[in-house]
């Protein structure tokens, strides 16, 4: 029997060898089924809602892996991490996005000064990090939702055209006056780093953890469609605009996740660099119609409301994913599921169980 937890605890049970276990960075629902992503894997896990035990409010388990290499022709090796950071379910697809950012090696306590100096100077790009893809969801013979390379109705798994070094998005940003200079800076150093994804038809919003520019965080708005074997960027309007920028004042924080709830956009925000600091949820009221009606290539949004602050630890319990619970699970009461990267001892029960939170919202 699991330990007694607080009334809002959500139990996630993984299996030995699961692709995702404790580095949770994305979440989305298909009915009673929860999809989760991690930033150290090259795939996703699907969990099923089970009977809750031990006084916990919700429980998910029976994990099943879905390696990305089974669904897509990846630019890198099948086991090279994709650093998945954002997820969304829309129109029968599970959408995923990688950080797109560079990484810097860290110093280690068991290395000497010279070796650590070399490590800290080394910057690299994993081949699968620059990934933006849609994956068809289709029920199997038992009626369970699965990710497939090609669905029976013709839908296919597709990724934004590109290779191990660049894709259409990074090429479009290369000369951008705001973000171009940050494409060569690692994400953890306030460099370019995608950590949120929200989908509205063929329109996508990408939330940036970094860079934060003089306190302004950013959402990138793009549109994509299937052309041949890939996704392509397509104009957002008749003038041929391929990219719009929405700057948000999140009090110096960067975007950690995005989630549409009706016409409102909820923004999970936290420190852009390697810091222990505030993690908050902001609400952008009527964001969906505002974004649809906008024709400005760059706009500044100040009509944000702080919804709630979330707990965090020192190097642990970093909230990385937020999504609405489906009505059939929430019982008609609007609720978020919040999942945490680097869970501390208070969010663990053995090696393969971690806990998220169930939070009420307006």
Tab-separated table of N, CA, C and O in Angstrom, residues 24-27 85 256-257 268 310 318-323 337-341:
chain	number	residue	atom	x	y	z
A	24	UNK	N	9.908	14.402	-16.230
A	24	UNK	CA	8.676	14.737	-16.925
A	24	UNK	C	8.694	16.183	-17.417
A	24	UNK	O	9.034	17.112	-16.678
A	25	UNK	N	8.309	16.366	-18.677
A	25	UNK	CA	8.362	17.703	-19.268
A	25	UNK	C	7.148	18.035	-20.121
A	25	UNK	O	7.038	19.156	-20.608
A	26	UNK	N	6.237	17.087	-20.323
A	26	UNK	CA	5.058	17.352	-21.124
A	26	UNK	C	3.949	16.388	-20.760
A	26	UNK	O	4.207	15.255	-20.334
A	27	UNK	N	2.689	16.827	-20.932
A	27	UNK	CA	1.545	15.988	-20.608
A	27	UNK	C	0.358	16.375	-21.466
A	27	UNK	O	0.170	17.552	-21.790
A	85	UNK	N	9.834	18.828	-24.946
A	85	UNK	CA	9.476	19.798	-23.915
A	85	UNK	C	8.024	20.235	-23.970
A	85	UNK	O	7.517	20.802	-23.002
A	256	UNK	N	7.517	27.669	-19.407
A	256	UNK	CA	7.804	26.258	-19.162
A	256	UNK	C	6.770	25.345	-19.821
A	256	UNK	O	7.052	24.198	-20.111
A	257	UNK	N	5.548	25.844	-20.006
A	257	UNK	CA	4.531	25.069	-20.717
A	257	UNK	C	3.386	25.998	-21.080
A	257	UNK	O	3.222	27.077	-20.479
A	268	UNK	N	2.618	28.300	-17.919
A	268	UNK	CA	3.450	27.884	-16.793
A	268	UNK	C	4.805	28.549	-16.975
A	268	UNK	O	5.433	28.410	-18.036
A	310	UNK	N	3.307	27.899	-7.674
A	310	UNK	CA	3.479	26.471	-7.438
A	310	UNK	C	4.701	26.229	-6.554
A	310	UNK	O	5.664	27.008	-6.579
A	318	UNK	N	10.608	20.736	-9.966
A	318	UNK	CA	10.422	21.849	-10.902
A	318	UNK	C	9.199	21.560	-11.784
A	318	UNK	O	9.205	20.604	-12.560
A	319	UNK	N	8.161	22.353	-11.647
A	319	UNK	CA	6.955	22.154	-12.455
A	319	UNK	C	7.289	22.389	-13.922
A	319	UNK	O	7.790	23.446	-14.297
A	320	UNK	N	7.032	21.382	-14.751
A	320	UNK	CA	7.408	21.453	-16.163
A	320	UNK	C	6.238	21.224	-17.117
A	320	UNK	O	6.361	21.469	-18.305
A	321	UNK	N	5.111	20.710	-16.610
A	321	UNK	CA	4.003	20.372	-17.504
A	321	UNK	C	2.684	20.696	-16.836
A	321	UNK	O	2.507	20.474	-15.635
A	322	UNK	N	1.757	21.237	-17.635
A	322	UNK	CA	0.431	21.558	-17.131
A	322	UNK	C	-0.583	21.268	-18.224
A	322	UNK	O	-0.332	21.535	-19.404
A	323	UNK	N	-1.722	20.679	-17.848
A	323	UNK	CA	-2.790	20.465	-18.816
A	323	UNK	C	-4.114	20.294	-18.088
A	323	UNK	O	-4.143	19.926	-16.908
A	337	UNK	N	-3.701	19.178	-14.246
A	337	UNK	CA	-2.676	18.246	-13.803
A	337	UNK	C	-1.343	18.947	-13.958
A	337	UNK	O	-1.043	19.473	-15.041
A	338	UNK	N	-0.550	18.981	-12.912
A	338	UNK	CA	0.786	19.576	-12.948
A	338	UNK	C	1.798	18.483	-12.656
A	338	UNK	O	1.672	17.755	-11.662
A	339	UNK	N	2.804	18.349	-13.538
A	339	UNK	CA	3.849	17.343	-13.359
A	339	UNK	C	5.192	18.032	-13.164
A	339	UNK	O	5.418	19.138	-13.673
A	340	UNK	N	6.101	17.336	-12.483
A	340	UNK	CA	7.352	17.939	-12.039
A	340	UNK	C	8.558	17.155	-12.548
A	340	UNK	O	8.581	15.925	-12.515
A	341	UNK	N	9.560	17.913	-12.999
A	341	UNK	CA	10.865	17.345	-13.329
A	341	UNK	C	11.682	17.245	-12.039
A	341	UNK	O	11.444	17.995	-11.082
